[in-house]
Short mmCIF file of C-alpha atoms and ligand atoms in Angstrom, two decimals:
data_model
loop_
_atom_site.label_atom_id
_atom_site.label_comp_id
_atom_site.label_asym_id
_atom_site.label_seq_id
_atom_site.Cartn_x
_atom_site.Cartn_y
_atom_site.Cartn_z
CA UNK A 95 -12.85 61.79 -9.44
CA UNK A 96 -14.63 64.12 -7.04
CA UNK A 97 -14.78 67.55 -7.39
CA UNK A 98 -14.54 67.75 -11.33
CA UNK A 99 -15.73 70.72 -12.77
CA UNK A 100 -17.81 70.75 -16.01
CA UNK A 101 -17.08 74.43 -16.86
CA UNK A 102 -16.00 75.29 -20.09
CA UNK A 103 -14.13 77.74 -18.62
CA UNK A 104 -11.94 75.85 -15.85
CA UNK A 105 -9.89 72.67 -16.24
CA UNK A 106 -12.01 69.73 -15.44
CA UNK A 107 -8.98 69.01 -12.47
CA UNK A 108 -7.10 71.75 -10.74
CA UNK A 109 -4.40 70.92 -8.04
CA UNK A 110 -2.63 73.95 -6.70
CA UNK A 111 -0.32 74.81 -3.89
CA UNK A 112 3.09 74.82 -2.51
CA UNK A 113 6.02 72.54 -3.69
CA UNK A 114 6.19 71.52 -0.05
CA UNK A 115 4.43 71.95 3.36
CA UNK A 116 6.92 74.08 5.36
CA UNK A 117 4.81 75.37 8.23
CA UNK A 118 1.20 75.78 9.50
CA UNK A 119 1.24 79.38 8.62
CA UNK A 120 1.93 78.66 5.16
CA UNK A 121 -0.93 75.78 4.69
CA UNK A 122 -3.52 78.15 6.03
CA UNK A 123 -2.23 81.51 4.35
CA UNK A 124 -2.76 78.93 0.71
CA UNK A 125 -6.00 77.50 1.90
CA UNK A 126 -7.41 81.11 2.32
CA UNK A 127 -6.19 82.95 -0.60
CA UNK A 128 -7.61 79.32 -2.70
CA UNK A 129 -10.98 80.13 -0.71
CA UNK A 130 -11.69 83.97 -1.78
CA UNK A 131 -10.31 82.65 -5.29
CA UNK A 132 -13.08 80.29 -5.58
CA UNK A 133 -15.46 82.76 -4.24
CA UNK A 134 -14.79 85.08 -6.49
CA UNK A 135 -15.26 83.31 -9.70
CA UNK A 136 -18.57 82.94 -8.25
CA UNK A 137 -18.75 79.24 -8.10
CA UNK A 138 -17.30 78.64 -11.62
CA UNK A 139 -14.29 77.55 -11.13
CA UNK A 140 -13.17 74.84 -7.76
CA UNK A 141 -9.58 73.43 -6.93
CA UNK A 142 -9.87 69.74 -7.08
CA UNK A 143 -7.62 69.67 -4.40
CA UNK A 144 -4.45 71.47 -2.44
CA UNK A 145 -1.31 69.64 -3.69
CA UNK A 146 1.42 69.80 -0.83
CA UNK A 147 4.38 67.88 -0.30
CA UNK A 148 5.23 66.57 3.10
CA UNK A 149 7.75 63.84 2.52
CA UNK A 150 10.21 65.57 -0.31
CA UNK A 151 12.44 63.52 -2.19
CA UNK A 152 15.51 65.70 -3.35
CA UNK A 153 17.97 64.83 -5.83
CA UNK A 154 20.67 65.39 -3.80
CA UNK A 155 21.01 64.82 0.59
CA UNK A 156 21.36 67.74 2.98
CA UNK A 157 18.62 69.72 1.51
CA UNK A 158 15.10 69.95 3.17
CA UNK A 159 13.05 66.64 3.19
CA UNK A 160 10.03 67.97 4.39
CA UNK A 161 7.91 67.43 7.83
CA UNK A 162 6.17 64.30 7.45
CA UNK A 163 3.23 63.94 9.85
CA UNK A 164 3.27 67.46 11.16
CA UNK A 165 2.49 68.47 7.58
CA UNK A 166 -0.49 65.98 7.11
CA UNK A 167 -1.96 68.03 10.52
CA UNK A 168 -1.18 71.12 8.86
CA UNK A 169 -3.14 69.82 6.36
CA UNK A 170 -6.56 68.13 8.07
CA UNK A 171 -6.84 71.20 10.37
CA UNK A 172 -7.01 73.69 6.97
CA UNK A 173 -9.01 71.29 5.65
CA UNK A 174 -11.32 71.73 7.77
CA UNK A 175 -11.41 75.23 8.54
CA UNK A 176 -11.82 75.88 4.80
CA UNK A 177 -13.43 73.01 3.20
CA UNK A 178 -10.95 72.24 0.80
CA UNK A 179 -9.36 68.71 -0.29
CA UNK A 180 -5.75 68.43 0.20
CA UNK A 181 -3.37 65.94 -1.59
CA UNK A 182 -0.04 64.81 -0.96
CA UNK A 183 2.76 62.70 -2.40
CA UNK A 184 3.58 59.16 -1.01
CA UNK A 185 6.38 57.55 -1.59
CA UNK A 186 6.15 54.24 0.71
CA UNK A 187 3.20 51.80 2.28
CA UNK A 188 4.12 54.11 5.19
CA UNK A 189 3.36 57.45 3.60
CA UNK A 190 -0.05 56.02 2.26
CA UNK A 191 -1.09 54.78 6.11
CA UNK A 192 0.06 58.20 7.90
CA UNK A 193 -2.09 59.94 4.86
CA UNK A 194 -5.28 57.34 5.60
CA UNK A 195 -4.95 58.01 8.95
CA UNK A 196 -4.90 62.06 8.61
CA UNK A 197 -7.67 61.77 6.14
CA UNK A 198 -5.62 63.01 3.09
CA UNK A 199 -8.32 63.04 0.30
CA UNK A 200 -6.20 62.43 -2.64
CA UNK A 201 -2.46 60.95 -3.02
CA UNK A 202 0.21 61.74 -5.95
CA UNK A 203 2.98 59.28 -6.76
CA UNK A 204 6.37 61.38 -7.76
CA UNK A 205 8.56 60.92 -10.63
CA UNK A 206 11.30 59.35 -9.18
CA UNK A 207 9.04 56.68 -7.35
CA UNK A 208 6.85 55.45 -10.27
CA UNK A 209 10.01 54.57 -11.76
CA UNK A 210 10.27 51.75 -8.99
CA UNK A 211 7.79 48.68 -9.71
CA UNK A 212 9.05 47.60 -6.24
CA UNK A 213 7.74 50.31 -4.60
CA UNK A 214 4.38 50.37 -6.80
CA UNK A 215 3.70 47.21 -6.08
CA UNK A 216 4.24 47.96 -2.01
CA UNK A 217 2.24 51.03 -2.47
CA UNK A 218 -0.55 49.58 -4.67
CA UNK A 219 -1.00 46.87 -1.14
CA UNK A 220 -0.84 49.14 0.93
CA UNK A 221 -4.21 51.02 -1.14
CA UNK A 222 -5.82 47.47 -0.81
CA UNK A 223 -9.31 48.41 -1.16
CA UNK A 224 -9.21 52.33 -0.76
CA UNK A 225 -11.17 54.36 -2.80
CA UNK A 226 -8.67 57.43 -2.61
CA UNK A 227 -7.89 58.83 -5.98
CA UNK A 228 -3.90 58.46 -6.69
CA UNK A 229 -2.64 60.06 -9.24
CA UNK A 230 1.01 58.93 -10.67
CA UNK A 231 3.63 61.13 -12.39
CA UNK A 232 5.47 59.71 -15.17
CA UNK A 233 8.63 58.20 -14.06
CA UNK A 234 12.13 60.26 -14.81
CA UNK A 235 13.11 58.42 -18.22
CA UNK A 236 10.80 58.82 -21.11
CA UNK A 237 9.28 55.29 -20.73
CA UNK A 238 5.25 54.94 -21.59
CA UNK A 239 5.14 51.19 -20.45
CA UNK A 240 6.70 52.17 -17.04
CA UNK A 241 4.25 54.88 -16.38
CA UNK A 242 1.46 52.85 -17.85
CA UNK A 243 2.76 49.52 -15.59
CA UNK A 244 2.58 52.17 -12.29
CA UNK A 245 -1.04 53.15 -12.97
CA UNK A 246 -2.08 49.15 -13.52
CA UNK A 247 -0.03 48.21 -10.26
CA UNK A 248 -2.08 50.83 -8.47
CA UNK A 249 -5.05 50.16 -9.69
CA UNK A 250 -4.75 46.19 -9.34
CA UNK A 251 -4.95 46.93 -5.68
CA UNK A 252 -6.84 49.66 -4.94
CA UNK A 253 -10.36 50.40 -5.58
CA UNK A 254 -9.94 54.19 -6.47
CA UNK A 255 -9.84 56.43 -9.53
CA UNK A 256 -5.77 56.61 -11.09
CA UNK A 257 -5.22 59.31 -13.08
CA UNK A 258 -1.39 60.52 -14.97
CA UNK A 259 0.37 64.04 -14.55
CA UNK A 260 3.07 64.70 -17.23
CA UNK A 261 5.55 66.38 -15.64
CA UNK A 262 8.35 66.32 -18.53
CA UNK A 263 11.29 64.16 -18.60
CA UNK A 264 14.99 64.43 -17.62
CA UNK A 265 16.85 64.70 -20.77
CA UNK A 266 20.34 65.63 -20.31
CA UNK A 267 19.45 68.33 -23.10
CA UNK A 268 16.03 69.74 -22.17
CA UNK A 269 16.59 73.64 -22.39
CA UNK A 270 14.74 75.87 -22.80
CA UNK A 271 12.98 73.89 -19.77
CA UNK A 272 13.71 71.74 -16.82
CA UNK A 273 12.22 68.72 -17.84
CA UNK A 274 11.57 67.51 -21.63
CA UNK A 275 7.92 67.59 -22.58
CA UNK A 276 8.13 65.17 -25.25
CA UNK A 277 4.28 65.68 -26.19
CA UNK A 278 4.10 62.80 -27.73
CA UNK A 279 4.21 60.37 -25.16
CA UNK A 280 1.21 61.63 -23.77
CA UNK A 281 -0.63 61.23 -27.31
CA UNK A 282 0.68 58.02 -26.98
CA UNK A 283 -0.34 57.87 -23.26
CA UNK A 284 -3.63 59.18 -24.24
CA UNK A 285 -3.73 56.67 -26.81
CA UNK A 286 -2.94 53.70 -24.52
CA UNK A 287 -5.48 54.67 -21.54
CA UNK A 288 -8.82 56.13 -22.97
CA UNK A 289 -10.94 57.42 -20.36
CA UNK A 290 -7.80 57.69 -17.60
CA UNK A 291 -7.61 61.47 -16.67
CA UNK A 292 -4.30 62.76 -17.51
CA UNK A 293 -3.29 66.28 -16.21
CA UNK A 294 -0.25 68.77 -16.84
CA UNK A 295 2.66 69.54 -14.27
CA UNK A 296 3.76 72.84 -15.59
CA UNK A 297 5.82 74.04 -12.86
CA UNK A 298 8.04 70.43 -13.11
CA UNK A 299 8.40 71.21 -16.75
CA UNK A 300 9.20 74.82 -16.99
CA UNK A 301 11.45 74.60 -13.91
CA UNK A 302 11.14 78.33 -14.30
CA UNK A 303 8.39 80.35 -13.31
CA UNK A 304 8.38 82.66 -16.72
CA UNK A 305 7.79 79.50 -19.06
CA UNK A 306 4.37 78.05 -16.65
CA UNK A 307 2.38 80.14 -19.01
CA UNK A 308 3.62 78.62 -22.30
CA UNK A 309 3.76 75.36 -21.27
CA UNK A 310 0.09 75.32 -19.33
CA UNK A 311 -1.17 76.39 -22.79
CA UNK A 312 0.62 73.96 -24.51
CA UNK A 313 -1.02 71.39 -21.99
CA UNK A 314 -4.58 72.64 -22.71
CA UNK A 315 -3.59 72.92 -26.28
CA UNK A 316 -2.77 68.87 -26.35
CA UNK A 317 -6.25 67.76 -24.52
CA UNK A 318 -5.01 67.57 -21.10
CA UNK A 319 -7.23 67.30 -18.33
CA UNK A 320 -5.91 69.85 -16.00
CA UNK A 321 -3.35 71.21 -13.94
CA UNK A 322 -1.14 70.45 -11.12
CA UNK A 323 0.87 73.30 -10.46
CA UNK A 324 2.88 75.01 -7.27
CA UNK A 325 1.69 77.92 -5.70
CA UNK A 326 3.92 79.39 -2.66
CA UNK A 327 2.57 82.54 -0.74
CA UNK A 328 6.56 83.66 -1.07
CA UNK A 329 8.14 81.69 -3.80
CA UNK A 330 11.28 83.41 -3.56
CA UNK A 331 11.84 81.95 -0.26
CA UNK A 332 10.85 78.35 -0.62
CA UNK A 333 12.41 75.15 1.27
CA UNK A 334 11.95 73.84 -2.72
CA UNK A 335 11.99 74.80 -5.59
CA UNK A 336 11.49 78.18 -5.54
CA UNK A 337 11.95 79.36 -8.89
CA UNK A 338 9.27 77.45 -10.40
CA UNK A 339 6.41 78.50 -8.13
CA UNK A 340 4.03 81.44 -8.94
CA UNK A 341 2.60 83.72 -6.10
CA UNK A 342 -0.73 84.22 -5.51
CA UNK A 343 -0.56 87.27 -7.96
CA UNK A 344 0.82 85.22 -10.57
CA UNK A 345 -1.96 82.50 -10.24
CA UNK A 346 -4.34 84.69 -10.97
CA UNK A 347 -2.91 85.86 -13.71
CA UNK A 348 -1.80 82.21 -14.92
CA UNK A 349 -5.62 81.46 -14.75
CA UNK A 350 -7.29 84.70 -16.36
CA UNK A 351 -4.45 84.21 -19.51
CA UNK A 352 -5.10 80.41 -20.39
CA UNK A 353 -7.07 80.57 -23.34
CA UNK A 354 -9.98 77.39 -23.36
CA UNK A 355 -10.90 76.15 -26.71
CA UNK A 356 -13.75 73.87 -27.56
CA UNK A 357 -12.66 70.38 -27.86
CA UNK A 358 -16.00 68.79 -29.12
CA UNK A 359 -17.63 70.53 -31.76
CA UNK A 360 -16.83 69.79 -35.14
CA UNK A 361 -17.96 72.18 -38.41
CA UNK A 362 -18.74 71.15 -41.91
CA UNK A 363 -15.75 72.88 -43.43
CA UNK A 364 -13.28 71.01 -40.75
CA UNK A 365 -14.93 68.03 -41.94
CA UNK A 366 -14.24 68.75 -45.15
CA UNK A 367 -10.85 68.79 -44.81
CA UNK A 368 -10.35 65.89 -42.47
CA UNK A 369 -11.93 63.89 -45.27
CA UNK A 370 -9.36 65.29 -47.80
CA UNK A 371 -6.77 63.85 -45.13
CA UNK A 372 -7.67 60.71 -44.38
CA UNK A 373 -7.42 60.26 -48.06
CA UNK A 374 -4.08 61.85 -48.23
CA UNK A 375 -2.92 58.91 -45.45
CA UNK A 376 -4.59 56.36 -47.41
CA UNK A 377 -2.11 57.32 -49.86
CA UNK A 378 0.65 57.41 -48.05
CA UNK A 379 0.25 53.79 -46.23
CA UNK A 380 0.18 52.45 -50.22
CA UNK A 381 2.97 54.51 -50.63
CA UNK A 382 5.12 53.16 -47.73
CA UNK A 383 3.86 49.74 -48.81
CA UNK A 384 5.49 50.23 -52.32
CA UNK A 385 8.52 51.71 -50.78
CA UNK A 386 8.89 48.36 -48.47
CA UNK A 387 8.26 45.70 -51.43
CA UNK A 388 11.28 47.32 -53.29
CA UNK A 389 13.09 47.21 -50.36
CA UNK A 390 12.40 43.91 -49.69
CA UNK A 391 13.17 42.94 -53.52
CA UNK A 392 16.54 45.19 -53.27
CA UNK A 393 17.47 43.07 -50.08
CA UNK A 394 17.32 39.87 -51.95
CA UNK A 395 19.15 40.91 -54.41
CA UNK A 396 22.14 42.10 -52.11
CA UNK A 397 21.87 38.73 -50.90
CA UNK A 398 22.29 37.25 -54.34
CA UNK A 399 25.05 39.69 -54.93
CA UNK A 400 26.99 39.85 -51.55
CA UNK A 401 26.57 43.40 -51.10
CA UNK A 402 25.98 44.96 -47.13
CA UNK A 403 22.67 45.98 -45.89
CA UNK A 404 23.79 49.58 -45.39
CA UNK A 405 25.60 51.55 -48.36
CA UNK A 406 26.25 55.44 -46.67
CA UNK A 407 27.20 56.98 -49.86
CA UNK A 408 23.77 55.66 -51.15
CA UNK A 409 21.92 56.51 -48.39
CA UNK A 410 23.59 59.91 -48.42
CA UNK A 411 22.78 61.11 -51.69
CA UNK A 412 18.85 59.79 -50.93
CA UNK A 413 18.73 62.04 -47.98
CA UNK A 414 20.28 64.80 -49.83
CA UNK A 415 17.96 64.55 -52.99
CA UNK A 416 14.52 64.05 -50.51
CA UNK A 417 15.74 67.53 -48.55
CA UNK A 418 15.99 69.44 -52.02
CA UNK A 419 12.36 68.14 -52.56
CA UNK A 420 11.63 69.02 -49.36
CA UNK A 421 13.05 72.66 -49.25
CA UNK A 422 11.24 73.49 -52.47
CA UNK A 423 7.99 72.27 -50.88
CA UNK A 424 8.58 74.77 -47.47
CA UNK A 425 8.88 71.45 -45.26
CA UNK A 426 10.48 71.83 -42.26
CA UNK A 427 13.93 70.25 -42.77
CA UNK A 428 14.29 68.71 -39.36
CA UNK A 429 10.81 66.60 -39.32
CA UNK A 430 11.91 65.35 -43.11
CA UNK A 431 14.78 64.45 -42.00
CA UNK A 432 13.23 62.61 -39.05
CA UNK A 433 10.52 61.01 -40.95
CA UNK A 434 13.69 59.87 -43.52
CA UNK A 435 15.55 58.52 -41.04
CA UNK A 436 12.55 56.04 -39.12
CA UNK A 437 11.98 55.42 -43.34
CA UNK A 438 15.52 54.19 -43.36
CA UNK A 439 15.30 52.61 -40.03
CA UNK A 440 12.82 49.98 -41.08
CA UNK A 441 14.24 49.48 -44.18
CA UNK A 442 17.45 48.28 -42.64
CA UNK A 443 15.57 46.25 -40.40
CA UNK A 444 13.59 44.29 -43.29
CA UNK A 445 17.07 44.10 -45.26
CA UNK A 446 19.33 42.79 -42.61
CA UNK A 447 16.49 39.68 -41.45
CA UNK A 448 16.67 38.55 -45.22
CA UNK A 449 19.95 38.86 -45.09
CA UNK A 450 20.33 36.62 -41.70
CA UNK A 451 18.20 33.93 -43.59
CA UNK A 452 15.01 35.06 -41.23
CA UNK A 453 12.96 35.64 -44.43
CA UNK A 454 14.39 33.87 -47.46
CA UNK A 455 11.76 33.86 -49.66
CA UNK A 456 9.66 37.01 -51.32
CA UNK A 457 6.09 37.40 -49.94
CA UNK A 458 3.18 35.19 -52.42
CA UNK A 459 1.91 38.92 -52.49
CA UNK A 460 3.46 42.42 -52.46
CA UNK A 461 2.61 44.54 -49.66
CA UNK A 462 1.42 47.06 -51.59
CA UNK A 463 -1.62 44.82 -53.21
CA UNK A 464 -2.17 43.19 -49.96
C1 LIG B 676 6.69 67.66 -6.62
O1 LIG B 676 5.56 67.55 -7.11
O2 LIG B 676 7.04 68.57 -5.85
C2 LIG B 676 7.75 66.71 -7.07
C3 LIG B 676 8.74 66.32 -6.30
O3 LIG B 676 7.54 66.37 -8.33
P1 LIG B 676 8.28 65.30 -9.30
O4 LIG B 676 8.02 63.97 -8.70
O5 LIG B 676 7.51 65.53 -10.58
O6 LIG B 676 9.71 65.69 -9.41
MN1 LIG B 677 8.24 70.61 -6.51
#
């Protein structure tokens, strides 16, 4: 995507700005203070882009909503005083034709619209042979195939770059932050779409301006791309949400505290170790493999016997004697007990299909010699 930059020092994709467009004053007082930034880092560091919104879509009616088109002329008259992209979300094949026609340079897809393969699919025509860059949030719920099936309905259409931004997920329990960052996913997401740029939302995440920090590390920590993050010249008085935004005091600070640590080079004595690990895995595959033939034997024989797949006291004194293990081996409790319980999962799974007659004979060949 255009304006990437290369420095070790800098994301490769910075989007920065205000959670929403509220008046000309504002675009221009943000496009200026972005300006001297970049000049003073003496050419080392470059916003991809301004992220502002003009269409908002709150949670709840009766709050601010944003200023539509007068925000995208906001936006192509600082633009071109200053020389710096803007982007904005879309949430409709309307949104994306009033941004074409204002000369948006980049487009974001929100949270709660890349949950909607209705309106994907409408947007995704309506990008019929642009080459804009979109860039799609992950939908609400923590669902990779949803946010994965938003990026392929854009990119069926269009002829532009797509690119994620994690912006956590709503949980009903996600303290200490707004939204859930459930790293995982984006291992998984990372996983699932090699070569698809995939930046960080911190401000969505944090919901709270004193956890940005933690969490933009924790993004750079886990290989993300970049940033998007919101930037208000007064955050305290915001049309939206205003406790989440940094000033432009705070972004510098953000910036000069994120710590950038080399992602490519690899040392003999890191080698080393990896080797050691990939033969500790090996290990533990043939040991999950035994564990599953005995299952698999022990389910036939419940069969045999009439006994039910799941036996709590059993499986309660198992989990009790792993955690003793555990505990004297400093593990932390709560991933053993995790790891135990997806164990246990499967096993229960294997049991109850030989139970139901899906599998009624024993494999030619254990698992484990397979
Ligand atoms: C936003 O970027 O201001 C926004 C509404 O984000 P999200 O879609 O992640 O809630
Ligand atoms: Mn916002």
């Amino acid at each position: 995507m255009t304006r990437n930059i290369p420095d070790f020092e800098s994301p490769q994709y910075l989007f920065a700005g205000p959670c929403s467009a509220e008046s000309s004053e504002q675009i221009f007082s943000v496009a200026s203070f972005f300006r001297e930034w970049e000049k003073s880092r003496g050419g080392k560091s470059r916003l991809t882009a301004i992220r502002a919104g003009a269409w908002k879509p709150r949670t709840r009616p009766g709050s601010f909503e944003g200023n539509g088109e007068k925000a995208l002329e906001w936006m192509r008259q600082a633009r071109q005083a200053y020389g710096i992209p803007f982007a904005t979300e879309v949430a409709n094949a309307h949104h994306v034709e009033s941004c074409l026609k204002y000369g948006i340079d980049m487009l974001w897809i929100g949270a709660r619209t890349s949950a909607n393969p209705f309106l994907m699919e409408e947007i995704g025509q309506a990008l019929k042979g642009c080459r804009i860059p979109v860039w799609i949030k992950n939908p609400i719920s923590p669902d990779l195939a949803l946010w994965i099936g938003a990026l392929e309905r854009i990119s069926r259409h269009s002829s532009g770059p797509v690119g994620g931004i994690h912006r956590g997920f709503g949980l009903y329990e996600s303290a200490p932050y707004r939204n859930a960052p459930l790293w995982e996913i984006t291992v998984e997401f990372k996983r699932e779409c090699p070569g698809t740029p995939l930046l960080c939302d911190p401000s969505h995440i944090a919901g709270d301006r004193k956890l940005i920090q933690e969490v933009s590390q924790a993004g750079l920590d886990m290989e993300m791309d970049g940033f998007m993050l919101e930037v208000h010249p007064c955050p305290d008085t915001a049309l939206s949400d205003a406790r989440q935004q940094l000033d432009f005091n705070g972004f510098i600070q953000w910036f000069s505290r994120l710590v950038f640590r080399d992602r490519q080079r690899k040392s003999a004595k890191i080698e080393q170790i990896r080797c050691l690990l990939d033969e500790v895995d090996d290990e533990l595959i043939q040991v999950l493999a035994r564990r599953m033939d005995l299952v698999r034997k022990l389910g036939f024989l419940k069969k045999e016997e009439n006994l039910s797949v799941l036996q709590f006291g059993r499986w309660n004194s198992v989990m009790e004697r792993c955690l003793g293990l555990a505990a004297k081996k400093d593990l932390d409790m709560d991933f053993v007990q995790k790891l135990l319980n997806c164990i246990h999962a499967e096993a229960i799974r294997v049991q109850k299909s030989i139970l139901e007659n899906r599998k009624t004979t024993l494999p030619d060949k254990p698992l484990s010699q397979a």
